[in-house]
Amino acid sequence: MTRPSQHGATADGEGPPPIAGDVSSFPSDAELARTLAAGADRATLCTLTADGYPYGSAISFSLDDDGSTVFLMSEMAEHTVNANGEPKASLLIAADPTPGADPLSAARLTLVGRLAKLADPGVSRDRYLERHAYAAYYADYTDFAFWRLTVERCRYIGGFGHMSWVTADQYRDAGVDPLVAAVDGITAHMNDDHADANLTFVQRLADLPEATAATMVGVDRYGMTFQVVTPERPRLARVAFPDPLTHADQAEHAVIGLLRSLRDT
Amino acid sequence: MTRPSQHGATADGEGPPPIAGDVSSFPSDAELARTLAAGADRATLCTLTADGYPYGSAISFSLDDDGSTVFLMSEMAEHTVNANGEPKASLLIAADPTPGADPLSAARLTLVGRLAKLADPGVSRDRYLERHAYAAYYADYTDFAFWRLTVERCRYIGGFGHMSWVTADQYRDAGVDPLVAAVDGITAHMNDDHADANLTFVQRLADLPEATAATMVGVDRYGMTFQVVTPERPRLARVAFPDPLTHADQAEHAVIGLLRSLRDT
């Protein structure tokens, strides 16, 4: 779900060529952030020690409907001791980097806000245990409690040169991409079995008639992203769906429909 | 390189059985911490924002000989802005969790200390670019600089119930385990081809004559760790090498020698 950088200009003025096709069809950073958070279940919690050091610890989390994150914390853990003293905190959620690539080219997200212990965790507890079934056996110990990080602002970094601050409202209101769990399957299927369709898309819909090969590297409700081979240089290209998808099941139909519309013309 | 928990007692007094065999042969937490740091190259850096929030960001790092961590930071990155205001920081280094297991059972480490920009990075720069070759093309941009986190204290968590504070001196002076890069190969080889040897070790050297199967789950300079099947319940077991190894190449000889000494008696 990474949006490729369009802003990779380097200090000496060089940079990658612009992305071909309909770049306005990329999801917003708020949508990318919500989607990245929804696809992850562990992260780094940053709290403040009594002597003023920001302190990072590994933590599992789940998401409430508004995108705030929920944790099951032991009273004895350092981050709980810290949070009892100072509620200001942040959570870094990072996508797994592509093996061999610079890890800093992978998407990540920092949710900045305040931690509060939940007196009555209710549905947040259910969500957490749905996601982390192994935690059921210690969830009710008296020295464990559910906590929530209420998001006040959010830093989204899509990769080199692609980053922005997202407000709490933008983050809360953005929808999780319905294709999030289907991306790997769709891209593998298109690249393994329909390389000809990928090439048709970028030749016809991304203004790259000279392209000789195209690999799908991303797909979301708004469209598809391709890594393209052209005689001159490698390019990234974006092809929009005619209408945003609302469910992953619609992807196959949308792709076939788009292909037919091209072959009929 | 995770030392299994010996302290998994739960709030209601239940807990796993103690580890069989020579538990005194486990590496120290300082050694486990240095070894975990040496095997990783990306982590979460925690810095402090101007308005007092601990802020987590994804970062790549390399290690100096004394175990302090080195970063290549853009002046424009949030963590650099933060570090210019407040040098107190920490770095969370986490081992990849076993798929399907509770992520909190995996080893991790928080290095707490202070960040300083290096006026003359020297060998630290070389080490960094050895580890992160893709960074060579931006390492010399004027808005990038090398920084070091000098470790003041260190929190090591080996898994549930296994955790301790390690002092800066203990961390600095502990050696990286010489087997760190060979662990996966050795355990796979022993489990695939020498299951009978694994079983002999735990039956004869870990006081588990009733064991029916043993899987090697860890190995380090001081010994081997096994997950053992017994008629009553699963057990962990530890078997020490007669002498600590100083190089991964010695592992095969040590294992065969230990096995022969048992079969000859």
Short mmCIF file of C-alpha atoms in Angstrom, two decimals:
data_model
loop_
_atom_site.label_atom_id
_atom_site.label_comp_id
_atom_site.label_asym_id
_atom_site.label_seq_id
_atom_site.Cartn_x
_atom_site.Cartn_y
_atom_site.Cartn_z
CA MET A 1 0.00 0.00 0.00
CA THR A 2 2.97 2.26 -0.44
CA ARG A 3 2.51 5.26 -2.63
CA PRO A 4 5.73 5.67 -4.58
CA SER A 5 7.60 8.89 -4.09
CA GLN A 6 6.98 11.60 -6.61
CA HIS A 7 9.40 13.92 -4.91
CA GLY A 8 12.68 12.10 -5.10
CA ALA A 9 14.75 15.05 -6.22
CA THR A 10 18.20 14.88 -4.68
CA ALA A 11 20.42 17.58 -3.27
CA ASP A 12 22.33 18.00 -6.51
CA GLY A 13 19.15 18.44 -8.51
CA GLU A 14 18.93 14.94 -9.95
CA GLY A 15 15.93 12.79 -9.31
CA PRO A 16 13.75 10.06 -10.69
CA PRO A 17 11.44 10.88 -13.60
CA PRO A 18 7.86 11.79 -12.66
CA ILE A 19 5.29 9.03 -12.31
CA ALA A 20 3.41 8.46 -15.58
CA GLY A 21 -0.37 8.25 -15.79
CA ASP A 22 -3.04 9.45 -13.38
CA VAL A 23 -1.13 10.42 -10.26
CA SER A 24 -4.21 12.16 -8.87
CA SER A 25 -5.68 8.71 -8.26
CA PHE A 26 -3.28 7.84 -5.45
CA PRO A 27 -4.87 7.51 -2.01
CA SER A 28 -4.35 10.42 0.36
CA ASP A 29 -1.68 10.18 3.04
CA ALA A 30 -4.47 9.97 5.63
CA GLU A 31 -5.90 6.94 3.81
CA LEU A 32 -2.45 5.39 3.45
CA ALA A 33 -1.84 5.94 7.16
CA ARG A 34 -5.13 4.35 8.26
CA THR A 35 -4.52 1.44 5.90
CA LEU A 36 -0.97 0.90 7.12
CA ALA A 37 -2.18 0.92 10.73
CA ALA A 38 -4.97 -1.54 9.92
CA GLY A 39 -2.53 -3.99 8.35
CA ALA A 40 -0.13 -4.08 11.31
CA ASP A 41 -0.40 -5.50 14.81
CA ARG A 42 2.92 -4.70 16.43
CA ALA A 43 4.84 -1.46 16.69
CA THR A 44 7.13 0.60 18.88
CA LEU A 45 5.59 2.58 21.73
CA CYS A 46 7.52 5.67 22.78
CA THR A 47 7.01 6.95 26.31
CA LEU A 48 8.92 9.32 28.58
CA THR A 49 11.02 8.13 31.53
CA ALA A 50 10.95 9.94 34.86
CA ASP A 51 14.43 11.30 34.08
CA GLY A 52 13.36 12.70 30.71
CA TYR A 53 14.47 10.10 28.18
CA PRO A 54 12.15 9.11 25.34
CA TYR A 55 11.91 5.34 25.73
CA GLY A 56 11.05 2.84 22.98
CA SER A 57 9.48 -0.54 23.67
CA ALA A 58 7.96 -3.29 21.55
CA ILE A 59 4.19 -3.58 21.82
CA SER A 60 1.23 -5.32 20.21
CA PHE A 61 -1.84 -3.27 19.34
CA SER A 62 -5.31 -3.33 17.86
CA LEU A 63 -7.36 -0.53 16.32
CA ASP A 64 -10.60 1.04 17.42
CA ASP A 65 -13.02 2.19 14.70
CA ASP A 66 -11.70 5.75 14.94
CA GLY A 67 -8.12 4.59 14.28
CA SER A 68 -6.91 5.03 17.84
CA THR A 69 -4.68 2.21 19.03
CA VAL A 70 -5.31 -0.10 21.99
CA PHE A 71 -2.70 -1.93 24.06
CA LEU A 72 -2.70 -4.55 26.80
CA MET A 73 -0.05 -3.39 29.24
CA SER A 74 1.50 -4.94 32.35
CA GLU A 75 1.78 -2.62 35.32
CA MET A 76 5.39 -3.75 35.63
CA ALA A 77 6.45 -2.81 32.09
CA GLU A 78 8.68 0.23 31.69
CA HIS A 79 6.24 1.90 29.29
CA THR A 80 3.42 1.57 31.83
CA VAL A 81 5.53 3.09 34.59
CA ASN A 82 6.39 5.89 32.14
CA ALA A 83 2.77 6.41 30.99
CA ASN A 84 1.58 6.63 34.59
CA GLY A 85 3.94 9.59 34.98
CA GLU A 86 3.49 11.28 31.58
CA PRO A 87 0.69 10.43 29.12
CA LYS A 88 2.38 12.00 26.08
CA ALA A 89 3.47 9.18 23.78
CA SER A 90 3.78 8.06 20.19
CA LEU A 91 3.53 4.83 18.24
CA LEU A 92 5.73 4.01 15.26
CA ILE A 93 4.11 1.56 12.84
CA ALA A 94 6.44 0.43 10.07
CA ALA A 95 5.76 -1.72 7.03
CA ASP A 96 8.22 -4.57 6.48
CA PRO A 97 10.86 -3.36 4.03
CA THR A 98 11.49 -5.13 0.76
CA PRO A 99 14.44 -7.50 1.29
CA GLY A 100 17.63 -5.95 -0.06
CA ALA A 101 16.13 -2.49 -0.50
CA ASP A 102 16.95 0.50 1.69
CA PRO A 103 14.63 0.05 4.71
CA LEU A 104 13.94 3.78 4.57
CA SER A 105 12.12 3.29 1.27
CA ALA A 106 9.35 1.44 3.16
CA ALA A 107 6.23 3.19 4.46
CA ARG A 108 5.85 4.09 8.13
CA LEU A 109 3.69 6.15 10.38
CA THR A 110 4.05 7.86 13.73
CA LEU A 111 0.86 8.38 15.73
CA VAL A 112 1.46 11.14 18.29
CA GLY A 113 -0.94 11.53 21.19
CA ARG A 114 -1.75 10.66 24.78
CA LEU A 115 -2.10 7.36 26.59
CA ALA A 116 -4.95 6.64 28.99
CA LYS A 117 -5.84 3.51 30.90
CA LEU A 118 -9.33 2.22 30.04
CA ALA A 119 -11.58 1.75 33.06
CA ASP A 120 -14.07 -0.15 30.92
CA PRO A 121 -12.36 -1.40 27.74
CA GLY A 122 -15.55 -3.02 26.37
CA VAL A 123 -15.38 -3.56 22.62
CA SER A 124 -11.75 -2.41 22.53
CA ARG A 125 -10.89 -5.45 24.62
CA ASP A 126 -12.80 -7.75 22.27
CA ARG A 127 -11.04 -6.29 19.25
CA TYR A 128 -7.67 -6.68 20.90
CA LEU A 129 -8.23 -10.33 21.79
CA GLU A 130 -9.59 -11.04 18.31
CA ARG A 131 -6.29 -9.81 16.91
CA HIS A 132 -4.07 -11.26 19.64
CA ALA A 133 -5.70 -14.51 20.72
CA TYR A 134 -2.58 -15.64 22.59
CA ALA A 135 -3.08 -12.72 25.01
CA ALA A 136 -6.35 -14.15 26.33
CA TYR A 137 -4.60 -16.10 29.06
CA TYR A 138 -3.08 -13.02 30.69
CA ALA A 139 -5.66 -10.35 29.75
CA ASP A 140 -7.50 -10.74 33.04
CA TYR A 141 -4.52 -10.76 35.36
CA THR A 142 -4.88 -7.98 37.89
CA ASP A 143 -1.56 -6.42 36.89
CA PHE A 144 -2.60 -6.05 33.23
CA ALA A 145 -4.87 -3.34 31.85
CA PHE A 146 -6.02 -2.02 28.48
CA TRP A 147 -4.76 1.40 27.41
CA ARG A 148 -5.61 3.61 24.45
CA LEU A 149 -3.46 6.09 22.54
CA THR A 150 -5.70 8.95 21.41
CA VAL A 151 -4.16 10.36 18.25
CA GLU A 152 -3.46 14.11 18.20
CA ARG A 153 -1.38 14.24 15.03
CA CYS A 154 0.17 11.78 12.64
CA ARG A 155 3.34 11.72 10.54
CA TYR A 156 3.10 9.60 7.40
CA ILE A 157 6.23 8.71 5.43
CA GLY A 158 5.62 6.79 2.21
CA GLY A 159 9.30 6.51 1.32
CA PHE A 160 12.03 8.86 0.16
CA GLY A 161 10.68 12.35 -0.35
CA HIS A 162 7.06 11.38 0.27
CA MET A 163 5.94 12.53 3.72
CA SER A 164 3.39 14.74 5.37
CA TRP A 165 1.68 15.60 8.63
CA VAL A 166 -1.88 14.31 8.80
CA THR A 167 -4.26 15.91 11.30
CA ALA A 168 -6.13 13.89 13.91
CA ASP A 169 -9.40 14.56 12.07
CA GLN A 170 -8.01 13.54 8.68
CA TYR A 171 -6.60 10.35 10.18
CA ARG A 172 -9.82 9.50 12.04
CA ASP A 173 -12.07 10.13 9.03
CA ALA A 174 -9.98 8.35 6.40
CA GLY A 175 -11.13 4.89 5.38
CA VAL A 176 -9.01 1.77 5.46
CA ASP A 177 -8.47 0.59 1.91
CA PRO A 178 -10.81 -2.35 1.24
CA LEU A 179 -8.10 -4.10 -0.79
CA VAL A 180 -5.53 -4.13 2.04
CA ALA A 181 -5.63 -7.88 2.64
CA ALA A 182 -5.88 -8.71 -1.08
CA VAL A 183 -2.95 -6.68 -2.48
CA ASP A 184 -0.36 -9.47 -2.44
CA GLY A 185 -2.71 -11.95 -4.08
CA ILE A 186 -3.84 -9.55 -6.80
CA THR A 187 -0.35 -8.35 -7.70
CA ALA A 188 1.04 -11.91 -7.76
CA HIS A 189 -1.83 -13.07 -9.97
CA MET A 190 -1.48 -10.17 -12.41
CA ASN A 191 2.29 -10.51 -12.64
CA ASP A 192 2.31 -14.30 -12.94
CA ASP A 193 -0.61 -14.75 -15.33
CA HIS A 194 -1.48 -11.42 -16.94
CA ALA A 195 1.74 -9.60 -17.75
CA ASP A 196 0.20 -8.74 -21.14
CA ALA A 197 -2.68 -6.93 -19.41
CA ASN A 198 -0.27 -4.97 -17.22
CA LEU A 199 1.58 -3.85 -20.34
CA THR A 200 -1.64 -2.88 -22.12
CA PHE A 201 -2.66 -0.75 -19.13
CA VAL A 202 0.51 1.29 -19.02
CA GLN A 203 0.78 1.62 -22.81
CA ARG A 204 -2.81 2.77 -23.23
CA LEU A 205 -3.72 4.43 -19.93
CA ALA A 206 -0.44 5.83 -18.60
CA ASP A 207 0.78 7.38 -21.83
CA LEU A 208 3.73 5.01 -22.17
CA PRO A 209 3.21 3.45 -25.62
CA GLU A 210 6.92 2.66 -25.77
CA ALA A 211 6.77 0.45 -22.64
CA THR A 212 8.04 -3.11 -23.14
CA ALA A 213 7.10 -4.64 -19.76
CA ALA A 214 5.12 -3.69 -16.65
CA THR A 215 5.04 -5.24 -13.19
CA MET A 216 2.17 -4.42 -10.83
CA VAL A 217 3.70 -3.17 -7.57
CA GLY A 218 0.56 -1.91 -5.85
CA VAL A 219 -3.20 -1.81 -6.03
CA ASP A 220 -5.79 0.00 -3.96
CA ARG A 221 -9.43 1.04 -4.28
CA TYR A 222 -8.51 3.88 -6.64
CA GLY A 223 -6.16 2.18 -9.04
CA MET A 224 -3.04 0.22 -9.86
CA THR A 225 0.66 1.11 -9.69
CA PHE A 226 3.23 -0.36 -12.06
CA GLN A 227 7.00 -0.54 -12.41
CA VAL A 228 7.56 -0.12 -16.14
CA VAL A 229 10.42 -0.94 -18.50
CA THR A 230 10.85 1.57 -21.33
CA PRO A 231 13.69 1.78 -23.86
CA GLU A 232 14.96 4.94 -22.23
CA ARG A 233 14.66 4.26 -18.49
CA PRO A 234 12.57 2.55 -15.81
CA ARG A 235 9.38 4.40 -14.89
CA LEU A 236 6.60 4.19 -12.37
CA ALA A 237 3.06 4.45 -13.71
CA ARG A 238 -0.36 4.85 -12.17
CA VAL A 239 -3.63 3.68 -13.74
CA ALA A 240 -6.95 4.67 -12.11
CA PHE A 241 -10.03 2.48 -11.89
CA PRO A 242 -13.09 4.18 -13.49
CA ASP A 243 -14.79 4.13 -10.06
CA PRO A 244 -13.32 3.47 -6.61
CA LEU A 245 -13.84 -0.10 -5.41
CA THR A 246 -15.66 -0.70 -2.16
CA HIS A 247 -14.72 -4.34 -1.69
CA ALA A 248 -11.73 -6.50 -2.63
CA ASP A 249 -14.06 -8.88 -4.49
CA GLN A 250 -14.62 -6.14 -7.09
CA ALA A 251 -10.98 -6.02 -8.15
CA GLU A 252 -11.08 -8.84 -10.67
CA HIS A 253 -14.19 -7.43 -12.34
CA ALA A 254 -12.69 -3.93 -12.44
CA VAL A 255 -9.44 -5.14 -14.00
CA ILE A 256 -11.17 -7.29 -16.61
CA GLY A 257 -13.65 -4.52 -17.41
CA LEU A 258 -10.90 -1.99 -17.89
CA LEU A 259 -8.99 -4.37 -20.14
CA ARG A 260 -12.07 -5.11 -22.28
CA SER A 261 -12.81 -1.42 -22.68
CA LEU A 262 -9.30 -1.01 -24.12
CA ARG A 263 -9.42 -4.02 -26.41
CA ASP A 264 -12.79 -2.97 -27.77
CA THR A 265 -11.49 0.42 -28.86
CA MET B 1 19.95 -15.87 20.20
CA THR B 2 17.01 -15.69 22.59
CA ARG B 3 17.50 -17.08 26.04
CA PRO B 4 14.24 -18.82 26.90
CA SER B 5 12.45 -17.52 29.94
CA GLN B 6 13.07 -19.32 33.18
CA HIS B 7 10.74 -17.01 35.03
CA GLY B 8 7.38 -17.53 33.37
CA ALA B 9 5.37 -17.79 36.58
CA THR B 10 1.95 -16.30 36.09
CA ALA B 11 -0.21 -14.21 38.38
CA ASP B 12 -2.06 -17.21 39.74
CA GLY B 13 1.15 -19.05 40.60
CA GLU B 14 1.25 -21.37 37.62
CA GLY B 15 4.19 -21.40 35.30
CA PRO B 16 6.25 -23.48 32.95
CA PRO B 17 8.54 -26.13 34.38
CA PRO B 18 12.15 -25.07 34.97
CA ILE B 19 14.66 -25.48 32.16
CA ALA B 20 16.47 -28.80 32.40
CA GLY B 21 20.23 -29.15 32.18
CA ASP B 22 22.97 -26.59 32.70
CA VAL B 23 21.13 -23.27 32.87
CA SER B 24 24.29 -21.57 34.17
CA SER B 25 25.68 -21.89 30.62
CA PHE B 26 23.30 -19.32 29.11
CA PRO B 27 24.97 -16.10 27.89
CA SER B 28 24.54 -13.08 30.14
CA ASP B 29 21.92 -10.48 29.26
CA ALA B 30 24.74 -8.09 28.34
CA GLU B 31 26.06 -10.66 25.85
CA LEU B 32 22.58 -11.32 24.50
CA ALA B 33 22.05 -7.57 24.11
CA ARG B 34 25.33 -6.99 22.24
CA THR B 35 24.60 -9.99 20.02
CA LEU B 36 21.06 -8.86 19.25
CA ALA B 37 22.33 -5.39 18.32
CA ALA B 38 25.05 -6.89 16.11
CA GLY B 39 22.54 -8.95 14.18
CA ALA B 40 20.18 -6.06 13.39
CA ASP B 41 20.48 -3.04 11.12
CA ARG B 42 17.20 -1.17 11.54
CA ALA B 43 15.37 -0.06 14.64
CA THR B 44 13.16 2.62 16.12
CA LEU B 45 14.80 5.84 17.28
CA CYS B 46 12.96 7.69 20.05
CA THR B 47 13.55 11.41 20.38
CA LEU B 48 11.76 14.25 22.12
CA THR B 49 9.67 16.85 20.27
CA ALA B 50 9.83 20.54 21.16
CA ASP B 51 6.39 20.19 22.75
CA GLY B 52 7.44 17.28 24.92
CA TYR B 53 6.22 14.19 23.08
CA PRO B 54 8.45 11.14 22.80
CA TYR B 55 8.61 10.56 19.04
CA GLY B 56 9.36 7.26 17.31
CA SER B 57 10.87 7.01 13.83
CA ALA B 58 12.29 4.24 11.68
CA ILE B 59 16.06 4.33 11.26
CA SER B 60 18.95 2.27 9.94
CA PHE B 61 22.04 1.87 12.10
CA SER B 62 25.47 0.34 12.36
CA LEU B 63 27.58 -0.49 15.41
CA ASP B 64 30.88 0.88 16.60
CA ASP B 65 33.27 -1.50 18.37
CA ASP B 66 32.05 -0.33 21.76
CA GLY B 67 28.43 -1.17 20.88
CA SER B 68 27.28 2.41 20.40
CA THR B 69 25.02 2.89 17.42
CA VAL B 70 25.64 5.14 14.42
CA PHE B 71 23.03 6.76 12.17
CA LEU B 72 23.02 8.74 8.94
CA MET B 73 20.45 11.46 9.49
CA SER B 74 18.90 14.10 7.24
CA GLU B 75 18.73 17.57 8.74
CA MET B 76 15.11 17.67 7.63
CA ALA B 77 14.00 14.51 9.45
CA GLU B 78 11.84 14.94 12.53
CA HIS B 79 14.28 12.99 14.71
CA THR B 80 17.13 15.30 13.70
CA VAL B 81 15.10 18.40 14.53
CA ASN B 82 14.28 16.76 17.85
CA ALA B 83 17.87 15.70 18.57
CA ASN B 84 19.13 19.19 17.86
CA GLY B 85 16.84 20.39 20.66
CA GLU B 86 17.29 17.53 23.16
CA PRO B 87 20.02 14.87 22.91
CA LYS B 88 18.31 12.37 25.23
CA ALA B 89 17.12 9.46 23.10
CA SER B 90 16.70 5.70 22.94
CA LEU B 91 16.84 3.00 20.30
CA LEU B 92 14.57 -0.04 20.31
CA ILE B 93 16.09 -3.04 18.53
CA ALA B 94 13.69 -5.96 18.20
CA ALA B 95 14.27 -9.46 16.87
CA ASP B 96 11.75 -10.64 14.30
CA PRO B 97 9.09 -12.64 16.13
CA THR B 98 8.36 -16.25 15.28
CA PRO B 99 5.36 -16.26 12.91
CA GLY B 100 2.18 -17.10 14.80
CA ALA B 101 3.75 -16.68 18.23
CA ASP B 102 3.04 -13.79 20.58
CA PRO B 103 5.40 -11.03 19.33
CA LEU B 104 6.18 -10.24 22.96
CA SER B 105 7.93 -13.59 23.30
CA ALA B 106 10.69 -12.30 20.97
CA ALA B 107 13.88 -10.67 22.27
CA ARG B 108 14.34 -6.91 22.21
CA LEU B 109 16.58 -4.27 23.60
CA THR B 110 16.31 -0.58 24.40
CA LEU B 111 19.56 1.40 24.34
CA VAL B 112 19.06 4.60 26.36
CA GLY B 113 21.54 7.45 25.94
CA ARG B 114 22.39 10.68 24.18
CA LEU B 115 22.69 11.57 20.52
CA ALA B 116 25.57 13.62 19.18
CA LYS B 117 26.42 14.66 15.64
CA LEU B 118 29.85 13.43 14.56
CA ALA B 119 32.13 16.17 13.28
CA ASP B 120 34.56 13.56 11.95
CA PRO B 121 32.75 10.21 11.57
CA GLY B 122 35.89 8.40 10.33
CA VAL B 123 35.63 4.64 10.76
CA SER B 124 32.03 4.93 11.96
CA ARG B 125 31.14 6.19 8.49
CA ASP B 126 32.95 3.28 6.83
CA ARG B 127 31.18 0.78 9.05
CA TYR B 128 27.83 2.36 8.30
CA LEU B 129 28.31 2.26 4.55
CA GLU B 130 29.58 -1.31 4.72
CA ARG B 131 26.31 -2.26 6.35
CA HIS B 132 24.11 0.07 4.29
CA ALA B 133 25.67 0.24 0.83
CA TYR B 134 22.55 1.86 -0.70
CA ALA B 135 23.16 4.91 1.50
CA ALA B 136 26.42 5.74 -0.27
CA TYR B 137 24.66 7.91 -2.83
CA TYR B 138 23.27 10.33 -0.23
CA ALA B 139 25.88 10.02 2.54
CA ASP B 140 27.78 13.06 1.30
CA TYR B 141 24.84 15.40 0.75
CA THR B 142 25.31 18.52 2.79
CA ASP B 143 22.01 18.04 4.61
CA PHE B 144 23.00 14.56 5.86
CA ALA B 145 25.30 13.86 8.80
CA PHE B 146 26.43 10.91 10.91
CA TRP B 147 25.24 10.79 14.50
CA ARG B 148 26.07 8.46 17.40
CA LEU B 149 23.94 7.29 20.30
CA THR B 150 26.22 6.89 23.32
CA VAL B 151 24.67 4.22 25.52
CA GLU B 152 24.05 5.14 29.17
CA ARG B 153 21.92 2.16 30.13
CA CYS B 154 20.27 -0.73 28.41
CA ARG B 155 17.07 -2.70 28.95
CA TYR B 156 17.20 -6.28 27.67
CA ILE B 157 14.01 -8.34 27.38
CA GLY B 158 14.52 -11.94 26.31
CA GLY B 159 10.82 -12.80 26.36
CA PHE B 160 8.13 -13.26 28.99
CA GLY B 161 9.55 -12.91 32.47
CA HIS B 162 13.16 -12.64 31.29
CA MET B 163 14.37 -9.05 31.49
CA SER B 164 17.00 -6.93 33.17
CA TRP B 165 18.79 -3.62 33.13
CA VAL B 166 22.32 -3.85 31.78
CA THR B 167 24.77 -1.09 32.64
CA ALA B 168 26.64 0.87 30.00
CA ASP B 169 29.90 -0.80 31.06
CA GLN B 170 28.43 -4.31 30.96
CA TYR B 171 26.98 -3.63 27.52
CA ARG B 172 30.20 -2.15 26.17
CA ASP B 173 32.41 -4.94 27.52
CA ALA B 174 30.23 -7.89 26.49
CA GLY B 175 31.29 -9.79 23.40
CA VAL B 176 29.10 -10.43 20.40
CA ASP B 177 28.47 -14.15 20.17
CA PRO B 178 30.75 -15.61 17.45
CA LEU B 179 27.96 -17.93 16.31
CA VAL B 180 25.45 -15.15 15.61
CA ALA B 181 25.47 -15.55 11.83
CA ALA B 182 25.63 -19.35 11.97
CA VAL B 183 22.73 -20.12 14.34
CA ASP B 184 20.09 -20.72 11.66
CA GLY B 185 22.35 -23.00 9.64
CA ILE B 186 23.48 -25.04 12.64
CA THR B 187 20.00 -25.53 14.09
CA ALA B 188 18.53 -26.47 10.69
CA HIS B 189 21.34 -28.97 10.07
CA MET B 190 21.01 -30.57 13.50
CA ASN B 191 17.22 -30.79 13.30
CA ASP B 192 17.12 -32.05 9.72
CA ASP B 193 19.98 -34.53 9.83
CA HIS B 194 20.89 -35.27 13.45
CA ALA B 195 17.71 -35.54 15.47
CA ASP B 196 19.20 -38.61 17.15
CA ALA B 197 22.15 -36.57 18.40
CA ASN B 198 19.81 -33.89 19.78
CA LEU B 199 17.94 -36.57 21.70
CA THR B 200 21.15 -38.13 23.03
CA PHE B 201 22.27 -34.73 24.31
CA VAL B 202 19.13 -34.02 26.30
CA GLN B 203 18.82 -37.60 27.60
CA ARG B 204 22.42 -37.80 28.77
CA LEU B 205 23.42 -34.21 29.52
CA ALA B 206 20.19 -32.50 30.57
CA ASP B 207 18.95 -35.20 32.93
CA LEU B 208 15.95 -36.05 30.76
CA PRO B 209 16.39 -39.81 30.12
CA GLU B 210 12.64 -40.08 29.45
CA ALA B 211 12.82 -37.60 26.52
CA THR B 212 11.45 -38.96 23.22
CA ALA B 213 12.44 -36.09 20.86
CA ALA B 214 14.49 -32.88 20.96
CA THR B 215 14.59 -29.92 18.57
CA MET B 216 17.52 -27.50 18.72
CA VAL B 217 16.07 -24.00 19.13
CA GLY B 218 19.26 -22.09 19.85
CA VAL B 219 23.03 -22.33 19.94
CA ASP B 220 25.70 -19.92 21.13
CA ARG B 221 29.34 -20.04 22.15
CA TYR B 222 28.44 -21.59 25.52
CA GLY B 223 26.01 -24.30 24.52
CA MET B 224 22.83 -25.52 22.87
CA THR B 225 19.15 -25.04 23.76
CA PHE B 226 16.51 -27.65 22.97
CA GLN B 227 12.75 -27.95 22.95
CA VAL B 228 12.12 -31.44 24.31
CA VAL B 229 9.20 -33.85 24.17
CA THR B 230 8.76 -35.95 27.32
CA PRO B 231 5.88 -38.28 28.21
CA GLU B 232 4.72 -35.85 30.89
CA ARG B 233 5.07 -32.41 29.28
CA PRO B 234 7.20 -30.34 26.91
CA ARG B 235 10.44 -29.05 28.41
CA LEU B 236 13.26 -26.73 27.50
CA ALA B 237 16.76 -28.03 28.04
CA ARG B 238 20.22 -26.53 27.98
CA VAL B 239 23.44 -28.40 27.20
CA ALA B 240 26.79 -26.66 27.68
CA PHE B 241 29.83 -27.07 25.47
CA PRO B 242 32.89 -28.27 27.46
CA ASP B 243 34.65 -25.01 26.53
CA PRO B 244 33.23 -21.79 25.04
CA LEU B 245 33.70 -21.55 21.28
CA THR B 246 35.57 -18.60 19.84
CA HIS B 247 34.55 -19.04 16.20
CA ALA B 248 31.50 -20.42 14.41
CA ASP B 249 33.75 -22.89 12.56
CA GLN B 250 34.31 -24.72 15.84
CA ALA B 251 30.65 -25.61 16.29
CA GLU B 252 30.66 -28.78 14.21
CA HIS B 253 33.76 -30.10 15.95
CA ALA B 254 32.33 -29.28 19.38
CA VAL B 255 29.03 -31.02 18.67
CA ILE B 256 30.69 -34.15 17.23
CA GLY B 257 33.20 -34.26 20.08
CA LEU B 258 30.47 -34.03 22.68
CA LEU B 259 28.49 -36.78 20.97
CA ARG B 260 31.52 -39.10 20.76
CA SER B 261 32.33 -38.58 24.42
CA LEU B 262 28.80 -39.77 25.24
CA ARG B 263 28.81 -42.75 22.91
CA ASP B 264 32.17 -43.91 24.24
CA THR B 265 30.90 -44.12 27.80
#
